[in-house]
PDB file of C-alpha atoms in Angstrom:
ATOM      1  CA  MET A   1      75.017 -70.422 -62.945  1.00  0.00           C
ATOM      2  CA  ARG A   2      76.604 -68.122 -60.360  1.00  0.00           C
ATOM      3  CA  ARG A   3      79.868 -67.865 -62.275  1.00  0.00           C
ATOM      4  CA  VAL A   4      79.352 -64.431 -63.733  1.00  0.00           C
ATOM      5  CA  PHE A   5      81.669 -63.271 -66.520  1.00  0.00           C
ATOM      6  CA  PRO A   6      83.843 -66.428 -66.845  1.00  0.00           C
ATOM      7  CA  ILE A   7      87.002 -66.769 -68.847  1.00  0.00           C
ATOM      8  CA  ALA A   8      85.027 -67.221 -72.063  1.00  0.00           C
ATOM      9  CA  GLY A   9      84.753 -63.437 -71.950  1.00  0.00           C
ATOM     10  CA  PHE A  10      88.353 -63.213 -73.173  1.00  0.00           C
ATOM     11  CA  THR A  11      87.238 -64.397 -76.595  1.00  0.00           C
ATOM     12  CA  LEU A  12      84.389 -61.884 -76.736  1.00  0.00           C
ATOM     13  CA  ALA A  13      86.689 -59.103 -75.592  1.00  0.00           C
ATOM     14  CA  ALA A  14      89.178 -59.896 -78.356  1.00  0.00           C
ATOM     15  CA  ILE A  15      86.412 -59.843 -80.955  1.00  0.00           C
ATOM     16  CA  PHE A  16      85.090 -56.509 -79.771  1.00  0.00           C
ATOM     17  CA  LEU A  17      88.574 -55.025 -79.659  1.00  0.00           C
ATOM     18  CA  PHE A  18      89.022 -56.033 -83.299  1.00  0.00           C
ATOM     19  CA  VAL A  19      85.645 -54.560 -84.219  1.00  0.00           C
ATOM     20  CA  GLY A  20      86.427 -51.422 -82.245  1.00  0.00           C
ATOM     21  CA  PHE A  21      89.729 -50.825 -84.066  1.00  0.00           C
ATOM     22  CA  HIS A  22      88.050 -51.465 -87.407  1.00  0.00           C
ATOM     23  CA  THR A  23      85.195 -49.072 -86.530  1.00  0.00           C
ATOM     24  CA  GLU A  24      87.685 -46.414 -85.482  1.00  0.00           C
ATOM     25  CA  ALA A  25      89.437 -46.679 -88.848  1.00  0.00           C
ATOM     26  CA  VAL A  26      86.116 -46.384 -90.678  1.00  0.00           C
ATOM     27  CA  ASN A  27      85.090 -43.394 -88.569  1.00  0.00           C
ATOM     28  CA  ASN A  28      88.416 -41.704 -89.259  1.00  0.00           C
ATOM     29  CA  SER A  29      87.884 -42.120 -92.988  1.00  0.00           C
ATOM     30  CA  PHE A  30      84.422 -40.552 -92.628  1.00  0.00           C
ATOM     31  CA  ALA A  31      85.938 -37.649 -90.719  1.00  0.00           C
ATOM     32  CA  GLU A  32      88.515 -37.058 -93.432  1.00  0.00           C
ATOM     33  CA  ARG A  33      85.928 -37.300 -96.206  1.00  0.00           C
ATOM     34  CA  PHE A  34      83.263 -35.113 -94.656  1.00  0.00           C
ATOM     35  CA  ALA A  35      85.398 -33.001 -92.285  1.00  0.00           C
ATOM     36  CA  ILE A  36      83.181 -34.011 -89.384  1.00  0.00           C
ATOM     37  CA  ASP A  37      83.741 -31.786 -86.376  1.00  0.00           C
ATOM     38  CA  GLY A  38      80.204 -31.119 -85.230  1.00  0.00           C
ATOM     39  CA  LYS A  39      80.006 -27.867 -87.204  1.00  0.00           C
ATOM     40  CA  THR A  40      79.688 -29.005 -90.796  1.00  0.00           C
ATOM     41  CA  ALA A  41      76.075 -30.197 -90.799  1.00  0.00           C
ATOM     42  CA  GLN A  42      73.906 -28.477 -93.365  1.00  0.00           C
ATOM     43  CA  THR A  43      70.362 -27.282 -92.762  1.00  0.00           C
ATOM     44  CA  GLY A  44      69.028 -30.108 -94.919  1.00  0.00           C
ATOM     45  CA  ASP A  45      70.382 -32.638 -92.408  1.00  0.00           C
ATOM     46  CA  SER A  46      67.880 -31.594 -89.728  1.00  0.00           C
ATOM     47  CA  GLY A  47      65.082 -33.968 -88.877  1.00  0.00           C
ATOM     48  CA  LYS A  48      64.160 -37.145 -87.077  1.00  0.00           C
ATOM     49  CA  TYR A  49      66.578 -40.050 -87.462  1.00  0.00           C
ATOM     50  CA  ASN A  50      65.626 -43.584 -86.444  1.00  0.00           C
ATOM     51  CA  PHE A  51      68.188 -46.057 -85.124  1.00  0.00           C
ATOM     52  CA  ASP A  52      69.194 -48.459 -87.904  1.00  0.00           C
ATOM     53  CA  LYS A  53      69.031 -51.530 -85.698  1.00  0.00           C
ATOM     54  CA  PRO A  54      71.294 -53.897 -87.715  1.00  0.00           C
ATOM     55  CA  HIS A  55      74.032 -51.256 -87.623  1.00  0.00           C
ATOM     56  CA  CYS A  56      73.843 -50.194 -83.979  1.00  0.00           C
ATOM     57  CA  PHE A  57      75.488 -51.407 -80.784  1.00  0.00           C
ATOM     58  CA  ILE A  58      73.949 -50.611 -77.393  1.00  0.00           C
ATOM     59  CA  GLY A  59      76.217 -52.355 -74.991  1.00  0.00           C
ATOM     60  CA  PHE A  60      78.314 -52.334 -71.869  1.00  0.00           C
ATOM     61  CA  LYS A  61      81.620 -53.523 -70.449  1.00  0.00           C
ATOM     62  CA  ALA A  62      82.095 -54.774 -66.876  1.00  0.00           C
ATOM     63  CA  ARG A  63      85.441 -55.642 -65.306  1.00  0.00           C
ATOM     64  CA  HIS A  64      85.736 -59.260 -64.134  1.00  0.00           C
ATOM     65  CA  MET A  65      87.897 -60.030 -61.083  1.00  0.00           C
ATOM     66  CA  GLY A  66      89.883 -56.864 -61.728  1.00  0.00           C
ATOM     67  CA  LEU A  67      91.345 -58.443 -64.867  1.00  0.00           C
ATOM     68  CA  ILE A  68      89.520 -57.491 -68.069  1.00  0.00           C
ATOM     69  CA  GLU A  69      86.400 -55.714 -69.243  1.00  0.00           C
ATOM     70  CA  VAL A  70      83.929 -58.293 -70.540  1.00  0.00           C
ATOM     71  CA  PRO A  71      81.414 -56.905 -73.062  1.00  0.00           C
ATOM     72  CA  GLY A  72      77.724 -57.475 -73.536  1.00  0.00           C
ATOM     73  CA  PHE A  73      74.895 -55.833 -75.454  1.00  0.00           C
ATOM     74  CA  PHE A  74      71.147 -55.690 -75.958  1.00  0.00           C
ATOM     75  CA  ARG A  75      69.702 -57.264 -79.090  1.00  0.00           C
ATOM     76  CA  ASP A  76      66.248 -55.684 -78.961  1.00  0.00           C
ATOM     77  CA  PHE A  77      65.981 -51.879 -78.843  1.00  0.00           C
ATOM     78  CA  THR A  78      64.545 -48.804 -80.533  1.00  0.00           C
ATOM     79  CA  GLY A  79      65.736 -45.222 -80.634  1.00  0.00           C
ATOM     80  CA  THR A  80      65.465 -41.855 -82.339  1.00  0.00           C
ATOM     81  CA  VAL A  81      67.592 -38.747 -82.769  1.00  0.00           C
ATOM     82  CA  ASP A  82      65.768 -35.455 -83.309  1.00  0.00           C
ATOM     83  CA  PHE A  83      68.587 -33.516 -84.954  1.00  0.00           C
ATOM     84  CA  ASP A  84      68.797 -29.735 -85.368  1.00  0.00           C
ATOM     85  CA  ALA A  85      71.635 -28.969 -87.771  1.00  0.00           C
ATOM     86  CA  LYS A  86      71.412 -25.192 -87.225  1.00  0.00           C
ATOM     87  CA  ASP A  87      71.830 -25.573 -83.469  1.00  0.00           C
ATOM     88  CA  ILE A  88      72.925 -29.034 -82.325  1.00  0.00           C
ATOM     89  CA  THR A  89      72.288 -28.064 -78.693  1.00  0.00           C
ATOM     90  CA  ARG A  90      68.562 -28.140 -79.544  1.00  0.00           C
ATOM     91  CA  SER A  91      68.801 -31.778 -80.627  1.00  0.00           C
ATOM     92  CA  SER A  92      67.571 -34.703 -78.541  1.00  0.00           C
ATOM     93  CA  VAL A  93      67.906 -38.462 -78.361  1.00  0.00           C
ATOM     94  CA  GLU A  94      66.040 -41.296 -76.711  1.00  0.00           C
ATOM     95  CA  PHE A  95      66.240 -45.065 -76.749  1.00  0.00           C
ATOM     96  CA  THR A  96      64.644 -48.081 -75.118  1.00  0.00           C
ATOM     97  CA  ALA A  97      66.248 -51.513 -74.726  1.00  0.00           C
ATOM     98  CA  LYS A  98      64.500 -54.744 -73.762  1.00  0.00           C
ATOM     99  CA  THR A  99      66.412 -56.161 -70.801  1.00  0.00           C
ATOM    100  CA  THR A 100      65.476 -59.749 -71.656  1.00  0.00           C
ATOM    101  CA  SER A 101      67.503 -59.355 -74.868  1.00  0.00           C
ATOM    102  CA  ILE A 102      70.797 -59.040 -72.978  1.00  0.00           C
ATOM    103  CA  ASP A 103      73.582 -61.036 -74.634  1.00  0.00           C
ATOM    104  CA  THR A 104      77.110 -61.613 -73.336  1.00  0.00           C
ATOM    105  CA  GLY A 105      77.794 -64.672 -75.462  1.00  0.00           C
ATOM    106  CA  VAL A 106      77.360 -67.140 -72.577  1.00  0.00           C
ATOM    107  CA  ALA A 107      73.831 -68.544 -72.137  1.00  0.00           C
ATOM    108  CA  ALA A 108      74.169 -69.422 -68.436  1.00  0.00           C
ATOM    109  CA  ARG A 109      75.523 -65.976 -67.635  1.00  0.00           C
ATOM    110  CA  ASP A 110      72.742 -64.293 -69.607  1.00  0.00           C
ATOM    111  CA  ARG A 111      70.124 -66.274 -67.686  1.00  0.00           C
ATOM    112  CA  HIS A 112      71.671 -65.120 -64.420  1.00  0.00           C
ATOM    113  CA  LEU A 113      71.743 -61.500 -65.585  1.00  0.00           C
ATOM    114  CA  ARG A 114      67.998 -61.716 -66.282  1.00  0.00           C
ATOM    115  CA  THR A 115      67.215 -62.796 -62.700  1.00  0.00           C
ATOM    116  CA  ALA A 116      66.465 -60.608 -59.674  1.00  0.00           C
ATOM    117  CA  ASP A 117      70.206 -60.667 -58.872  1.00  0.00           C
ATOM    118  CA  PHE A 118      70.742 -58.239 -61.740  1.00  0.00           C
ATOM    119  CA  PHE A 119      68.212 -56.833 -64.222  1.00  0.00           C
ATOM    120  CA  ASP A 120      65.123 -58.650 -62.871  1.00  0.00           C
ATOM    121  CA  VAL A 121      63.644 -58.599 -66.368  1.00  0.00           C
ATOM    122  CA  GLU A 122      60.172 -59.824 -65.402  1.00  0.00           C
ATOM    123  CA  LYS A 123      59.720 -56.841 -63.106  1.00  0.00           C
ATOM    124  CA  PHE A 124      61.755 -54.334 -65.144  1.00  0.00           C
ATOM    125  CA  PRO A 125      61.475 -55.337 -68.825  1.00  0.00           C
ATOM    126  CA  GLU A 126      62.990 -52.143 -70.238  1.00  0.00           C
ATOM    127  CA  LEU A 127      65.756 -49.657 -69.684  1.00  0.00           C
ATOM    128  CA  THR A 128      65.365 -46.196 -71.174  1.00  0.00           C
ATOM    129  CA  PHE A 129      67.314 -43.022 -71.802  1.00  0.00           C
ATOM    130  CA  ARG A 130      65.721 -39.623 -72.466  1.00  0.00           C
ATOM    131  CA  SER A 131      67.978 -36.659 -73.124  1.00  0.00           C
ATOM    132  CA  THR A 132      67.445 -33.301 -71.438  1.00  0.00           C
ATOM    133  CA  LYS A 133      70.394 -31.306 -72.804  1.00  0.00           C
ATOM    134  CA  VAL A 134      73.080 -31.359 -75.504  1.00  0.00           C
ATOM    135  CA  GLU A 135      76.177 -29.180 -75.177  1.00  0.00           C
ATOM    136  CA  LYS A 136      79.517 -28.675 -76.908  1.00  0.00           C
ATOM    137  CA  LYS A 137      82.612 -30.035 -75.196  1.00  0.00           C
ATOM    138  CA  GLY A 138      85.975 -29.533 -76.915  1.00  0.00           C
ATOM    139  CA  LYS A 139      85.887 -31.272 -80.284  1.00  0.00           C
ATOM    140  CA  GLY A 140      82.916 -33.392 -79.258  1.00  0.00           C
ATOM    141  CA  TRP A 141      79.605 -33.112 -77.487  1.00  0.00           C
ATOM    142  CA  ILE A 142      77.883 -34.224 -74.286  1.00  0.00           C
ATOM    143  CA  VAL A 143      74.297 -35.383 -74.103  1.00  0.00           C
ATOM    144  CA  SER A 144      72.781 -35.376 -70.623  1.00  0.00           C
ATOM    145  CA  GLY A 145      69.550 -37.051 -69.668  1.00  0.00           C
ATOM    146  CA  ASP A 146      67.690 -39.514 -67.495  1.00  0.00           C
ATOM    147  CA  LEU A 147      68.650 -43.188 -67.524  1.00  0.00           C
ATOM    148  CA  THR A 148      66.029 -45.518 -66.077  1.00  0.00           C
ATOM    149  CA  MET A 149      67.242 -49.003 -65.250  1.00  0.00           C
ATOM    150  CA  HIS A 150      66.042 -51.602 -62.739  1.00  0.00           C
ATOM    151  CA  GLY A 151      63.207 -49.226 -61.784  1.00  0.00           C
ATOM    152  CA  VAL A 152      65.582 -46.406 -60.802  1.00  0.00           C
ATOM    153  CA  THR A 153      66.046 -43.144 -62.722  1.00  0.00           C
ATOM    154  CA  LYS A 154      69.336 -41.273 -62.486  1.00  0.00           C
ATOM    155  CA  PRO A 155      70.843 -38.374 -64.465  1.00  0.00           C
ATOM    156  CA  VAL A 156      73.793 -39.368 -66.647  1.00  0.00           C
ATOM    157  CA  SER A 157      75.995 -37.550 -69.147  1.00  0.00           C
ATOM    158  CA  ILE A 158      77.363 -39.254 -72.257  1.00  0.00           C
ATOM    159  CA  PRO A 159      80.277 -37.724 -74.193  1.00  0.00           C
ATOM    160  CA  PHE A 160      79.765 -38.413 -77.905  1.00  0.00           C
ATOM    161  CA  GLN A 161      81.012 -37.548 -81.364  1.00  0.00           C
ATOM    162  CA  ILE A 162      79.246 -37.333 -84.686  1.00  0.00           C
ATOM    163  CA  SER A 163      81.370 -39.866 -86.503  1.00  0.00           C
ATOM    164  CA  GLY A 164      80.033 -39.616 -90.041  1.00  0.00           C
ATOM    165  CA  TRP A 165      77.410 -38.454 -92.513  1.00  0.00           C
ATOM    166  CA  LEU A 166      75.887 -39.876 -95.652  1.00  0.00           C
ATOM    167  CA  PRO A 167      73.762 -37.505 -97.748  1.00  0.00           C
ATOM    168  CA  ALA A 168      70.249 -38.325 -98.900  1.00  0.00           C
ATOM    169  CA  ASP A 169      70.034 -40.319-102.123  1.00  0.00           C
ATOM    170  CA  GLU A 170      67.654 -42.673-103.886  1.00  0.00           C
ATOM    171  CA  ARG A 171      68.241 -45.361-101.243  1.00  0.00           C
ATOM    172  CA  SER A 172      67.687 -43.386 -98.054  1.00  0.00           C
ATOM    173  CA  GLY A 173      66.881 -39.987 -96.647  1.00  0.00           C
ATOM    174  CA  GLY A 174      70.384 -39.596 -95.230  1.00  0.00           C
ATOM    175  CA  LYS A 175      72.315 -41.236 -92.419  1.00  0.00           C
ATOM    176  CA  MET A 176      74.412 -40.167 -89.462  1.00  0.00           C
ATOM    177  CA  GLY A 177      76.818 -41.981 -87.179  1.00  0.00           C
ATOM    178  CA  ILE A 178      77.181 -41.305 -83.454  1.00  0.00           C
ATOM    179  CA  ALA A 179      79.664 -42.854 -81.025  1.00  0.00           C
ATOM    180  CA  GLY A 180      79.499 -42.351 -77.272  1.00  0.00           C
ATOM    181  CA  GLU A 181      80.648 -43.876 -73.998  1.00  0.00           C
ATOM    182  CA  THR A 182      80.145 -43.208 -70.308  1.00  0.00           C
ATOM    183  CA  THR A 183      80.435 -45.001 -66.952  1.00  0.00           C
ATOM    184  CA  VAL A 184      77.740 -45.634 -64.341  1.00  0.00           C
ATOM    185  CA  ASN A 185      77.727 -47.340 -60.971  1.00  0.00           C
ATOM    186  CA  ARG A 186      75.327 -50.283 -61.125  1.00  0.00           C
ATOM    187  CA  ARG A 187      74.640 -50.033 -57.381  1.00  0.00           C
ATOM    188  CA  ASP A 188      73.163 -46.560 -57.951  1.00  0.00           C
ATOM    189  CA  PHE A 189      70.419 -48.403 -59.830  1.00  0.00           C
ATOM    190  CA  GLY A 190      69.871 -51.047 -57.157  1.00  0.00           C
ATOM    191  CA  ILE A 191      71.845 -53.794 -58.941  1.00  0.00           C
ATOM    192  CA  ASN A 192      73.808 -54.976 -55.926  1.00  0.00           C
ATOM    193  CA  TRP A 193      74.651 -58.645 -56.503  1.00  0.00           C
ATOM    194  CA  GLY A 194      78.282 -59.583 -56.112  1.00  0.00           C
ATOM    195  CA  ASN A 195      80.981 -60.659 -53.740  1.00  0.00           C
ATOM    196  CA  ASN A 196      84.703 -60.148 -53.383  1.00  0.00           C
ATOM    197  CA  LEU A 197      87.673 -62.417 -53.830  1.00  0.00           C
ATOM    198  CA  PRO A 198      89.746 -63.130 -50.684  1.00  0.00           C
ATOM    199  CA  SER A 199      92.007 -60.290 -51.807  1.00  0.00           C
ATOM    200  CA  GLY A 200      89.055 -57.896 -51.678  1.00  0.00           C
ATOM    201  CA  VAL A 201      88.791 -57.499 -55.464  1.00  0.00           C
ATOM    202  CA  PRO A 202      85.148 -57.621 -56.591  1.00  0.00           C
ATOM    203  CA  VAL A 203      84.119 -60.491 -58.856  1.00  0.00           C
ATOM    204  CA  VAL A 204      82.026 -58.010 -60.858  1.00  0.00           C
ATOM    205  CA  ALA A 205      83.003 -54.346 -60.712  1.00  0.00           C
ATOM    206  CA  ASP A 206      80.499 -51.752 -59.569  1.00  0.00           C
ATOM    207  CA  GLU A 207      81.539 -49.400 -62.367  1.00  0.00           C
ATOM    208  CA  VAL A 208      80.078 -50.379 -65.747  1.00  0.00           C
ATOM    209  CA  LYS A 209      80.862 -48.685 -69.050  1.00  0.00           C
ATOM    210  CA  ILE A 210      77.979 -47.953 -71.400  1.00  0.00           C
ATOM    211  CA  VAL A 211      79.070 -48.099 -75.042  1.00  0.00           C
ATOM    212  CA  LEU A 212      76.975 -46.693 -77.899  1.00  0.00           C
ATOM    213  CA  GLN A 213      77.663 -47.033 -81.617  1.00  0.00           C
ATOM    214  CA  ILE A 214      74.625 -45.628 -83.420  1.00  0.00           C
ATOM    215  CA  GLU A 215      73.817 -45.452 -87.114  1.00  0.00           C
ATOM    216  CA  ALA A 216      70.557 -43.594 -87.650  1.00  0.00           C
ATOM    217  CA  GLY A 217      68.708 -42.669 -90.811  1.00  0.00           C
ATOM    218  CA  LYS A 218      65.734 -40.782 -92.163  1.00  0.00           C
ATOM    219  CA  SER A 219      63.212 -42.452 -94.413  1.00  0.00           C
ATOM    220  CA  ARG A 220      62.971 -41.120 -97.958  1.00  0.00           C
ATOM    221  CA  ASP A 221      59.586 -39.534 -97.353  1.00  0.00           C
ATOM    222  CA  THR A 222      61.045 -37.298 -94.616  1.00  0.00           C
ATOM    223  CA  ALA A 223      64.250 -36.479 -96.487  1.00  0.00           C
ATOM    224  CA  PRO A 224      64.857 -33.036 -98.031  1.00  0.00           C
ATOM    225  CA  LYS A 225      63.468 -32.862-101.555  1.00  0.00           C
ATOM    226  CA  ALA A 226      65.875 -32.240-104.391  1.00  0.00           C
ATOM    227  CA  GLU A 227      65.390 -28.904-106.143  1.00  0.00           C
TER     228      GLU A 227
END
């Protein structure tokens, strides 16, 4: 039960690498088709977008024994993007994940992660992010906000890109894709479990990458009406 991030993580890592390369190819095709650079949104794209849960990934990667980054994710979450196409810096995003829904592909490890050693899910059942600012950065963007995890709130900044658009049609009110990644120190949030190998290398790294792949959409009743 104390063997956190065992070798089975290699298989998960390989799967996520495959998915990541595939997603990158898809995102590139979106960029070519819609010339996505953060400036091409039309006024009609403004509005509130809800996370499309089956097509989202709210996850993390933690280095195990200094060897590889083992991935995990949260199965149960909600989120919204309040998007201003005329001025993206006036947009906002928020999401909430249920910590008990953590999934790294290994049941024993997940049970340990739910204990007081890590997320302490009975005491802290949710982690949340609320944005406070969006700003342009090169060809992408940065959203800054407050991340609350394990009962501790800290400011974090997440570089992201708008990876694709689908216009409103008879099936939906329009969709957008967002990809972002940042790194936090788990000890900043009071998650301190862990020990070192005899060489001094930590079994579980303090630095943890947060990985977001978000597909969000508007319902048809909030979509722009055709003229």
